Structure formats: structure tokens, C-alpha cells
mmCIF file of C-alpha atoms and ligand atoms in Angstrom:
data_model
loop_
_atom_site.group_PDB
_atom_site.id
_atom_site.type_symbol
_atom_site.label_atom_id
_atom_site.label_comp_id
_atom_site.label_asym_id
_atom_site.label_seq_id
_atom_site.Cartn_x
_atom_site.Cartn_y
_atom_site.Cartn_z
ATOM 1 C CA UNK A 657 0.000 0.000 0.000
ATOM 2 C CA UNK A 658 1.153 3.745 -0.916
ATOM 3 C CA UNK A 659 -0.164 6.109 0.905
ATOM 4 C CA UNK A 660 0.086 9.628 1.321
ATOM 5 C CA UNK A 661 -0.739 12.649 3.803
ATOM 6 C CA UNK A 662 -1.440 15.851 3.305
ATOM 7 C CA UNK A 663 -1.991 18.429 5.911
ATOM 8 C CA UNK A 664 -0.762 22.222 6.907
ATOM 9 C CA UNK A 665 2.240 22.168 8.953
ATOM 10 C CA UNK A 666 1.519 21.383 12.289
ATOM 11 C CA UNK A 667 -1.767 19.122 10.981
ATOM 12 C CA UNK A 668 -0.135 15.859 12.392
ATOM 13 C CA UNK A 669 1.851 14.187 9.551
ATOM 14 C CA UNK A 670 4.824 13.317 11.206
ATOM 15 C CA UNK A 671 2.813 12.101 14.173
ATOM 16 C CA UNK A 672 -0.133 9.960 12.139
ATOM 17 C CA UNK A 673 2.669 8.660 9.644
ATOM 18 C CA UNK A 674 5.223 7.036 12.860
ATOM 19 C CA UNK A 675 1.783 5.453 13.866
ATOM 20 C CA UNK A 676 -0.022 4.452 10.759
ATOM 21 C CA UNK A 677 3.435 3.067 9.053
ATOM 22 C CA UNK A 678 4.321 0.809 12.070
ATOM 23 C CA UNK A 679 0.653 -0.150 12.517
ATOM 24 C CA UNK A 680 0.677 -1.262 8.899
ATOM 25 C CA UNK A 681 4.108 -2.002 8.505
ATOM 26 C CA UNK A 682 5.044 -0.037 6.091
ATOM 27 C CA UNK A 683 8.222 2.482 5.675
ATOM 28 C CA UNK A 684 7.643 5.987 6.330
ATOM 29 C CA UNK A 685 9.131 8.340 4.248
ATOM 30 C CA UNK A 686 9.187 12.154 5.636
ATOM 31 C CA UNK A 687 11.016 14.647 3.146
ATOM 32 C CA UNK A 688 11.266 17.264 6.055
ATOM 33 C CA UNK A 689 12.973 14.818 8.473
ATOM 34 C CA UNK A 690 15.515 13.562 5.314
ATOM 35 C CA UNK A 691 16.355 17.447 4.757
ATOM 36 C CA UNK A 692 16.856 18.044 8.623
ATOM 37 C CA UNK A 693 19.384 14.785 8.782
ATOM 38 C CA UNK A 694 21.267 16.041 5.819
ATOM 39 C CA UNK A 695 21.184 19.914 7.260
ATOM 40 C CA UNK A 696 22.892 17.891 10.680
ATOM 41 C CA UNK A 697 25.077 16.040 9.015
ATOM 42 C CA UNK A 698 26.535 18.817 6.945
ATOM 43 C CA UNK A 699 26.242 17.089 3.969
ATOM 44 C CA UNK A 700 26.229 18.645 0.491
ATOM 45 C CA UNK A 701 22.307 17.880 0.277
ATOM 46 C CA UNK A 702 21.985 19.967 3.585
ATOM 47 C CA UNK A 703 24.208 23.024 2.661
ATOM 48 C CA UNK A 704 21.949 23.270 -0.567
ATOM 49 C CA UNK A 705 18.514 23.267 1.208
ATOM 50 C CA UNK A 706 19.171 24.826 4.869
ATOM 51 C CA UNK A 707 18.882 28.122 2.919
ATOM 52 C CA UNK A 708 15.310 27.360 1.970
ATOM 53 C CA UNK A 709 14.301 25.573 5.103
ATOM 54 C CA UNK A 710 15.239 28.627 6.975
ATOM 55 C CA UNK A 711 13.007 30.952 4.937
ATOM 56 C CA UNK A 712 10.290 28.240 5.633
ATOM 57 C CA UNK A 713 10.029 28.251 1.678
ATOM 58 C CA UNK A 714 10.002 25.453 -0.521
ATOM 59 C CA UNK A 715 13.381 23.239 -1.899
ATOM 60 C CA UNK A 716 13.031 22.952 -5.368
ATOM 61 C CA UNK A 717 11.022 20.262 -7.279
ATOM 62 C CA UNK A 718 14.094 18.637 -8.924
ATOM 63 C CA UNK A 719 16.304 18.617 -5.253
ATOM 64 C CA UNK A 720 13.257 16.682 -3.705
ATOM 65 C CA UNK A 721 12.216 14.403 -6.508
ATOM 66 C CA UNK A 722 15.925 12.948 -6.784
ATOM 67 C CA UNK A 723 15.682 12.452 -2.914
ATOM 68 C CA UNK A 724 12.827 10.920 -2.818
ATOM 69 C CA UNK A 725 13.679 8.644 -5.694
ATOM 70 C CA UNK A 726 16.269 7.895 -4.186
ATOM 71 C CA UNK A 727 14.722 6.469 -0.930
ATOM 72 C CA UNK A 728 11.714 4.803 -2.461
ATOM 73 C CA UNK A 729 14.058 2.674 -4.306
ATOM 74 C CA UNK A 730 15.717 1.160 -0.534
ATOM 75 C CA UNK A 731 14.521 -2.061 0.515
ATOM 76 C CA UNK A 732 12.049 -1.406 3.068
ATOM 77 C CA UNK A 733 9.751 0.587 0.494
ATOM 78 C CA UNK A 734 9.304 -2.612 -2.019
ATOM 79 C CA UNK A 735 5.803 -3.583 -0.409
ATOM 80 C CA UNK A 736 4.435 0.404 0.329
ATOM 81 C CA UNK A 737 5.463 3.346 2.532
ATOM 82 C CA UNK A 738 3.520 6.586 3.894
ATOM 83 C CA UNK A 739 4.686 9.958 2.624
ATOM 84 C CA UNK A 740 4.641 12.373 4.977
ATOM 85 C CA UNK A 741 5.390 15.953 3.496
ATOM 86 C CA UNK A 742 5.807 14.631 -0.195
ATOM 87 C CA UNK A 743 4.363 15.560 -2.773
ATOM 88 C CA UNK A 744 4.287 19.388 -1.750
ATOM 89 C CA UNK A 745 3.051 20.838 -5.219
ATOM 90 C CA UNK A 746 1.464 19.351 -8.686
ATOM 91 C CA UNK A 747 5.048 18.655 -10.038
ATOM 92 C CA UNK A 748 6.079 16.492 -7.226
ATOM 93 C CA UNK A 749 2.534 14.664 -7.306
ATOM 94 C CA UNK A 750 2.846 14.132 -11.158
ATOM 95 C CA UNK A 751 6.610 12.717 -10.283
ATOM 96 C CA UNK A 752 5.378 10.550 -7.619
ATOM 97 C CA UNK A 753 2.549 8.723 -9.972
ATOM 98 C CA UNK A 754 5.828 8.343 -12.758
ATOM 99 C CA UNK A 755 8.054 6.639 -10.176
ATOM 100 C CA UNK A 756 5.339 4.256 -9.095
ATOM 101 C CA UNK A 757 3.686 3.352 -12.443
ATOM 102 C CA UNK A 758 7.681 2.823 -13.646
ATOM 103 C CA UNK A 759 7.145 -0.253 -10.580
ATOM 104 C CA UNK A 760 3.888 -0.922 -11.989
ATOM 105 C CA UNK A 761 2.256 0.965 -8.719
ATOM 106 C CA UNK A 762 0.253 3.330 -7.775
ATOM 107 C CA UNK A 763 -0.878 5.916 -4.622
ATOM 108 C CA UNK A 764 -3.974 4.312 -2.992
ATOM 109 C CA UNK A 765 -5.245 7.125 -0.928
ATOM 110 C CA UNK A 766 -4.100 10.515 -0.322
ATOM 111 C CA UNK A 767 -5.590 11.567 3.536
ATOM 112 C CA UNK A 768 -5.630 14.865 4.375
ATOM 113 C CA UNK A 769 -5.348 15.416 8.202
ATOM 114 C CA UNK A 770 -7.808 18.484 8.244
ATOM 115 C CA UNK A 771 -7.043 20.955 11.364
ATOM 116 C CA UNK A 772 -7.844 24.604 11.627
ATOM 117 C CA UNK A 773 -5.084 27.662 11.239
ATOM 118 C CA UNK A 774 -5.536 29.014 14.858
ATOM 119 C CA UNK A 775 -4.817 24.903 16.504
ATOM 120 C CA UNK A 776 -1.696 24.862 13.841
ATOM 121 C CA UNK A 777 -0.421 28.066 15.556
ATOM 122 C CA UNK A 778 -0.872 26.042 18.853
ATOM 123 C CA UNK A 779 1.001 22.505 18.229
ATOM 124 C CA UNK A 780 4.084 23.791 16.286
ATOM 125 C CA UNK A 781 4.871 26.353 19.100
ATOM 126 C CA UNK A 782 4.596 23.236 21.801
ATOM 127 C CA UNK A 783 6.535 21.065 19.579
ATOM 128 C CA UNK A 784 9.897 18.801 20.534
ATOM 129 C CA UNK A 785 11.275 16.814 18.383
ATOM 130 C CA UNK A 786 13.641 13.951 18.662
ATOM 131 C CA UNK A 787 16.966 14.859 17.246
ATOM 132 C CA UNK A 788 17.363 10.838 16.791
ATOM 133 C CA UNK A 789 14.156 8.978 15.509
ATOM 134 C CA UNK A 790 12.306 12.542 14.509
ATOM 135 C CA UNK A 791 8.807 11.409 16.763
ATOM 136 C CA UNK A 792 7.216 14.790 17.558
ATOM 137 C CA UNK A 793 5.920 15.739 21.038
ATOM 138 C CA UNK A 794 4.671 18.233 22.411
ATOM 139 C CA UNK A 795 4.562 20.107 25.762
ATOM 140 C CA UNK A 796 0.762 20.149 26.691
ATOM 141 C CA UNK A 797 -0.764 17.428 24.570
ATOM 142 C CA UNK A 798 1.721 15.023 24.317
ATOM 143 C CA UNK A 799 4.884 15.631 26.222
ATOM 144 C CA UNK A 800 7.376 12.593 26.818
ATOM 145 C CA UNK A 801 7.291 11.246 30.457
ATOM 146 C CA UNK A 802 11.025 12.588 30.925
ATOM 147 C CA UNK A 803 11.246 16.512 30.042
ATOM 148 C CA UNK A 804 13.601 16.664 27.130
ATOM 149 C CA UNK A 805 13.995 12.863 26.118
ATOM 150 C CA UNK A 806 12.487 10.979 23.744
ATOM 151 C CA UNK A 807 10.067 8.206 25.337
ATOM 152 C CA UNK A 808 10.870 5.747 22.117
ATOM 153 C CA UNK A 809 14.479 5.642 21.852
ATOM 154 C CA UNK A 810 15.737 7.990 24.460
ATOM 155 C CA UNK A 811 16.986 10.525 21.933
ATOM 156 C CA UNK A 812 17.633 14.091 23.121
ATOM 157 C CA UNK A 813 14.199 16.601 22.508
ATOM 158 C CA UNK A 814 15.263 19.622 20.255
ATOM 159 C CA UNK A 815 12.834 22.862 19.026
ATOM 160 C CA UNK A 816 13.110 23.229 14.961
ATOM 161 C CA UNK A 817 14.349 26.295 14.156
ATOM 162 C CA UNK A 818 11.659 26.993 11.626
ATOM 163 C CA UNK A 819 8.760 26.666 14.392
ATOM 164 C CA UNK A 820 9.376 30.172 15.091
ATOM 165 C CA UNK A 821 6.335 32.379 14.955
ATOM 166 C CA UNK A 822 7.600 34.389 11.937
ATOM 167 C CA UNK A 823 8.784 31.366 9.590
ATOM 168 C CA UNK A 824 5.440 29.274 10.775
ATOM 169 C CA UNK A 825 3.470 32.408 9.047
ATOM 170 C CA UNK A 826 5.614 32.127 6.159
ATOM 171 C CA UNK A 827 5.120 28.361 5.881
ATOM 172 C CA UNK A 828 1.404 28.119 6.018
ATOM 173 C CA UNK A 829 1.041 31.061 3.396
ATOM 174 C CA UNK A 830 3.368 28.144 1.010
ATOM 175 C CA UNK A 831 1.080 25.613 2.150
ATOM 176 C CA UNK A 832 -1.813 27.521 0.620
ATOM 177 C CA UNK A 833 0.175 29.012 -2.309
ATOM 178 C CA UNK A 834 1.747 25.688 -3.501
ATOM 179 C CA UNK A 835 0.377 22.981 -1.835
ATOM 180 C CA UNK A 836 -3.332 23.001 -1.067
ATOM 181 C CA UNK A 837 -3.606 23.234 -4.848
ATOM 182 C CA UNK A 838 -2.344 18.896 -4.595
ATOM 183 C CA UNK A 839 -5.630 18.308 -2.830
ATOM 184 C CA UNK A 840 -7.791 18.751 -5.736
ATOM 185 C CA UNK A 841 -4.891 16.569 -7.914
ATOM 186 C CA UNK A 842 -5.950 13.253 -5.671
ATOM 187 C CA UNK A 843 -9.508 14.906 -5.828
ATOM 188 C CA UNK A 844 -9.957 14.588 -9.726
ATOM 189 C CA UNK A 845 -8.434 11.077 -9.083
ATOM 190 C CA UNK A 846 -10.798 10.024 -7.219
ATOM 191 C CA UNK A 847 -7.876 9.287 -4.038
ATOM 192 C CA UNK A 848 -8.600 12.202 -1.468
ATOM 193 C CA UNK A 849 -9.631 11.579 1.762
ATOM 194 C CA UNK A 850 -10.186 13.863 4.880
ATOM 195 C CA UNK A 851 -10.213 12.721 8.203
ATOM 196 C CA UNK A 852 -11.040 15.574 11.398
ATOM 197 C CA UNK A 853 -7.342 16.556 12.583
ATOM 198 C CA UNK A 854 -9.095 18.078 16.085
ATOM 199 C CA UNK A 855 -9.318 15.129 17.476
ATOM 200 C CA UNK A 856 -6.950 13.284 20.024
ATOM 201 C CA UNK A 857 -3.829 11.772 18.119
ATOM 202 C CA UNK A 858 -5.072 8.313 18.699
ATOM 203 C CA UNK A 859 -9.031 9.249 17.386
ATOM 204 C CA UNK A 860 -7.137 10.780 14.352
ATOM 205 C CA UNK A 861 -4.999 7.229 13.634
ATOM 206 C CA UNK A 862 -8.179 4.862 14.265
ATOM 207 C CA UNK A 863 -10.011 7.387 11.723
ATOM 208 C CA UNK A 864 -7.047 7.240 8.718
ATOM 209 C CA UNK A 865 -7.067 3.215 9.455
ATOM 210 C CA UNK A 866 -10.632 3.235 8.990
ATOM 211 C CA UNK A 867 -11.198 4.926 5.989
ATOM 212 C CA UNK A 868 -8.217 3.209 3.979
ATOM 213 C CA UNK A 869 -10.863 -0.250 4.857
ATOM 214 C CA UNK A 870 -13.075 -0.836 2.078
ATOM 215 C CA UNK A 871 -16.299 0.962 2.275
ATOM 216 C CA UNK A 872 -18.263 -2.117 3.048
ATOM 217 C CA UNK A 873 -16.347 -2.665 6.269
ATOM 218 C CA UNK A 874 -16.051 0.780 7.494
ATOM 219 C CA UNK A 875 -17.467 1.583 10.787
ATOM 220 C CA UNK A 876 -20.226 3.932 10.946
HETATM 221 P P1 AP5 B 907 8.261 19.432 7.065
HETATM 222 O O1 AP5 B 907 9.185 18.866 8.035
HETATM 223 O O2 AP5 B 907 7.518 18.514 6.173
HETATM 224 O O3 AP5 B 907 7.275 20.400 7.814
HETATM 225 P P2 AP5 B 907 5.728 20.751 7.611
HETATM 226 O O4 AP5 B 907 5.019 20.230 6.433
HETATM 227 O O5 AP5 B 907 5.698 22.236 7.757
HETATM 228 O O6 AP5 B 907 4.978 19.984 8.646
HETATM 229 P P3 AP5 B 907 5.359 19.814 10.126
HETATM 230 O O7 AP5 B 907 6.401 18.767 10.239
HETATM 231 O O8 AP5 B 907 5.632 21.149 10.721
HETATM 232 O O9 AP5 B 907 3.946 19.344 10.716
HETATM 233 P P4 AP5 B 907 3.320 17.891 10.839
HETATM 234 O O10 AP5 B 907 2.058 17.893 10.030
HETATM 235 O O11 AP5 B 907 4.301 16.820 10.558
HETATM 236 O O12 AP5 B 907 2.901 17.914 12.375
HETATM 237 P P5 AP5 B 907 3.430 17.026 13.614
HETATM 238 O O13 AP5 B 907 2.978 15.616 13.471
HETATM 239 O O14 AP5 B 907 4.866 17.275 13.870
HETATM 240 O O15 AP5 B 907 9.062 20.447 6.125
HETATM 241 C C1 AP5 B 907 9.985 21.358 6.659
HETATM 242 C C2 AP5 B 907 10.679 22.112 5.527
HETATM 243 O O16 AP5 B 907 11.421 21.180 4.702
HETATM 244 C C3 AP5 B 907 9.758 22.838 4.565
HETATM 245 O O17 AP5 B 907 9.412 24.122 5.032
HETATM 246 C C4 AP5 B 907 10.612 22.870 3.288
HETATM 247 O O18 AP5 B 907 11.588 23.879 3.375
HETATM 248 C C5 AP5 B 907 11.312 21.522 3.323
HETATM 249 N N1 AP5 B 907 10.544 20.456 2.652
HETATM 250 C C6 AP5 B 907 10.074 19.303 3.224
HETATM 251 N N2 AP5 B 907 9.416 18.555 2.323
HETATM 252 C C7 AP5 B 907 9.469 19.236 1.146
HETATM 253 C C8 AP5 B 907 8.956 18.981 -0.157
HETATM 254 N N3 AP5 B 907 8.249 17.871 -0.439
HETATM 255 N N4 AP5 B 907 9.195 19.894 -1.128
HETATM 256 C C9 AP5 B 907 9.919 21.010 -0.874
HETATM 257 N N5 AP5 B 907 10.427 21.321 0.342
HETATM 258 C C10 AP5 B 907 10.198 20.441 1.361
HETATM 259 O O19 AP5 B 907 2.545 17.691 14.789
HETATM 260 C C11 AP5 B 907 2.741 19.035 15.192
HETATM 261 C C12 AP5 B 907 2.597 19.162 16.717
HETATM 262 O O20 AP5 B 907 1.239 18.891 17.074
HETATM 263 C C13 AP5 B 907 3.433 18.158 17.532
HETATM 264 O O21 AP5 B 907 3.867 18.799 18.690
HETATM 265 C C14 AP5 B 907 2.454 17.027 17.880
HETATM 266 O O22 AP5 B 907 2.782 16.391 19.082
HETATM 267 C C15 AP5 B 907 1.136 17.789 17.986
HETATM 268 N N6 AP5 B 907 -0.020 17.000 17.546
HETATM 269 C C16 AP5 B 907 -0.086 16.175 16.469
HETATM 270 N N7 AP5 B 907 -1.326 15.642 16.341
HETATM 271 C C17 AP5 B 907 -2.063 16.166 17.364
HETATM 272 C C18 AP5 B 907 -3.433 15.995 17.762
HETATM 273 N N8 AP5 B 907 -4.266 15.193 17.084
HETATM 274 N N9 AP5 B 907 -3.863 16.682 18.854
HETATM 275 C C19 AP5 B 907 -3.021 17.491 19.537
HETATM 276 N N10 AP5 B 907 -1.714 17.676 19.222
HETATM 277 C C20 AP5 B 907 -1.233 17.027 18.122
HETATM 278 MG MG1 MG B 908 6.338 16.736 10.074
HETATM 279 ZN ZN1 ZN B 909 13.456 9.097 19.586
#
């Protein structure tokens, strides 16, 4: 299964993608968290993006479509894997469909973790992250049960730079510029999705696994 989520920033990717990919066992692949390693490591990947992450804007189409390439084609990926952050704007999505009709595969469902701008605002301020296996937290509604370590692999907590008020303001007006316009691409392909991002973080995983069931066995 290849699935994909789609969300504002702060909506709950990172957080529904850990959960639904080892739920489902499948590999999760988060653009955002591949650019922060690279940006850490120093590598010549990170020097060419940190400028852009920064600025909260976008890193070009071609610098993310090789990356991505790249890591769909590692092992773990052969039977499915849950994008989180990718695609980010129509020439990503279209990129995405090439790569997995090239493996004779496609995206089954696109679901878009729906949460309104004033909660975004809310989460990414609270938000830690964990420098070493990237599983968000945050202060009020999720905080680890040590203050700065991570309750999964006991990895150090660490604020991202670009959840500063200013860049957060700057990333949701690319979200709506360039992104929100890949909604209606899985919408005209009949592969969109939304599930209520309000609710609690488990609510929100037992909704995404129930709507990728087939309709006849969907609660409610
Ligand atoms: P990226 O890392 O992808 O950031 P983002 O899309 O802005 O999304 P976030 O990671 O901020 O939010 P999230 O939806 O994952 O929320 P989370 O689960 O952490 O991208 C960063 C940068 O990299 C971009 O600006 C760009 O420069 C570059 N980049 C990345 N991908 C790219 C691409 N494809 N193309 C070009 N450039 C790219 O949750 C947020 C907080 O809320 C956490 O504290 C969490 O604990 C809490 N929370 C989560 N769910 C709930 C809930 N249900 N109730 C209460 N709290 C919750
Ligand atoms: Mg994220
Ligand atoms: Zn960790």
C-alpha cells in the first residue's frame, strides 16, 4: 500500500505517519525529516537546502524528486510506505505517480489530516522533536514522560528552528500558495480523503485506518 498525507504544517503528519506506518508495517518516508538529517550532518544535500528551510520556503522540485527517488528505491519501500510531506506541489505529485507506475504501482489514498489555522499556531509552538528517531511531542498534549527525552528511543528533545512564529506564518502562506492546490490533484483522481485533525492523536490514527478499509467494512 502507498499512501500519502497531506496536511498544513503542524496538521499531524509526522505524528499519524510514525503510527499508521508501524501499525501497517510499512516504511515511512518524511522529506522534512531527510532534509533536517542532511542539514545535521553537513552534507552537500543539507548546505543546498538549509537556505530554503530557513526561509520556511520550498526546496526545489528537482532537489526533492531525486531524494525521494532515491529512498523509495531502498529495501524497506518494495511492499508500500507513507509519505509524509511529499508531494508538496502538482510537479512532485505528477513525479510521484511516474516513479510508481515505472514499478507498476500506484498511490492508494491521499488523507488529508484536516485541522484549523488558529490549533496549527498552537502545536508547532509546543513542539519537541527527537533529534534521533524525529517522533514529535509536544509540551501540553503530548509531552514525553522525561522533560527533554524521547520516550521511544531515548533521543535528546530539540525545538526546529523553523517553528518560530515568523517562519510558521511564512510556511502556512506556502502551504496555501503551492500545496493546497495537490488536494484537488488526488480529488480529480478520485484518491482524497479527509479525516477531522481536532481530534486526540489516537481518534485521528483509528479514523485514517478506517477509511483506507473498504467501504463495506467501514465503521459507521
Ligand atoms: P516538514 O518537516 O515537512 O514540515 P511541515 O510540512 O511544515 O509539517 P510539520 O512537520 O511542521 O507538521 P506535521 O504535520 O508533521 O505535524 P506534527 O505531526 O509534527 O518540512 C519542513 C521544511 O522542509 C519545509 O518548510 C521545506 O523547506 C522543506 N521540505 C520538506 N518537504 C518538502 C517537499 N516535499 N518539497 C519542498 N520542500 C520540502 O505535529 C505538530 C505538533 O502537534 C506536535 O507537537 C504534535 O505532538 C502535535 N499533535 C499532532 N497531532 C495532534 C493531535 N491530534 N492533537 C493534539 N496535538 C497534536
Ligand atoms: Mg512533520
Ligand atoms: Zn526518539
Amino acid at each position: 500500500m502507498f499512501l500519502v498525507l497531506l496536511g498544513a504544517p503542524g496538521a499531524g503528519k509526522g505524528t499519524q505517519a510514525a503510527m499508521i506506518s508501524r501499525k501497517l508495517g510499512l516504511a515511512h518516508i518524511a522529506s522534512g525529516d531527510l532534509f533536517r538529517q542532511a542539514v545535521e550532518k553537513g552534507t552537500k544535500l543539507g548546505q543546498s537546502v538549509k537556505a530554503y528551510m530557513d526561509k520556511g520556503a520550498l526546496v526545489p522540485d528537482e532537489v526533492t524528486i531525486q531524494l525521494i527517488s532515491e529512498r523509495l528505491n531502498e529495501p524497506d519501500c518494495k511492499t508500500g510506505c507513507v509519505f509524509d510531506g511529499f508531494p508538496r506541489t502538482i510537479e512532485q505529485a505528477k513525479a510521484l505517480d511516474k516513479m510508481l507506475t515505472s514499478r507498476k504501482e500506484a498511490i492508494d489514498k491521499a488523507v488529508y489530516i484536516e485541522v484549523p489555522e488558529e490549533e496549527l499556531l498552537k502545536r508547532l509552538s509546543g513542539r519537541w522533536i527527537c533529534r534521533q528517531c524525529q517522533v514529535p511531542y509536544h509540551e501540553l498534549t503530548s509531552p514525553p514522560k522525561v522533560p527533554r527525552k524521547c520516550d521511544r528511543c531515548g533521543g535528546e528533545l530539540y525545538q526546529r528552528s523553523d517553528d518560530a512564529v515568523e517562519t510558521v506564518k511564512e510556511r502556512l502562506k506556502v502551504y496555501f500558495a503551492q500545496t493546497a492546490p495537490v488536494l484537488d490533484y488526488y480529488k480529480t483522481m478520485d484518491k482524497l480523503i479527509a479525516v477531522n485533525g481536532k481530534l486526540g492523536i489516537e481518534d485521528v490514527a483509528e479514523a485514517i485506518i478506517d477509511v483506507l478499509k473498504p467501504k463495506s467494512v467501514r465503521a459507521g
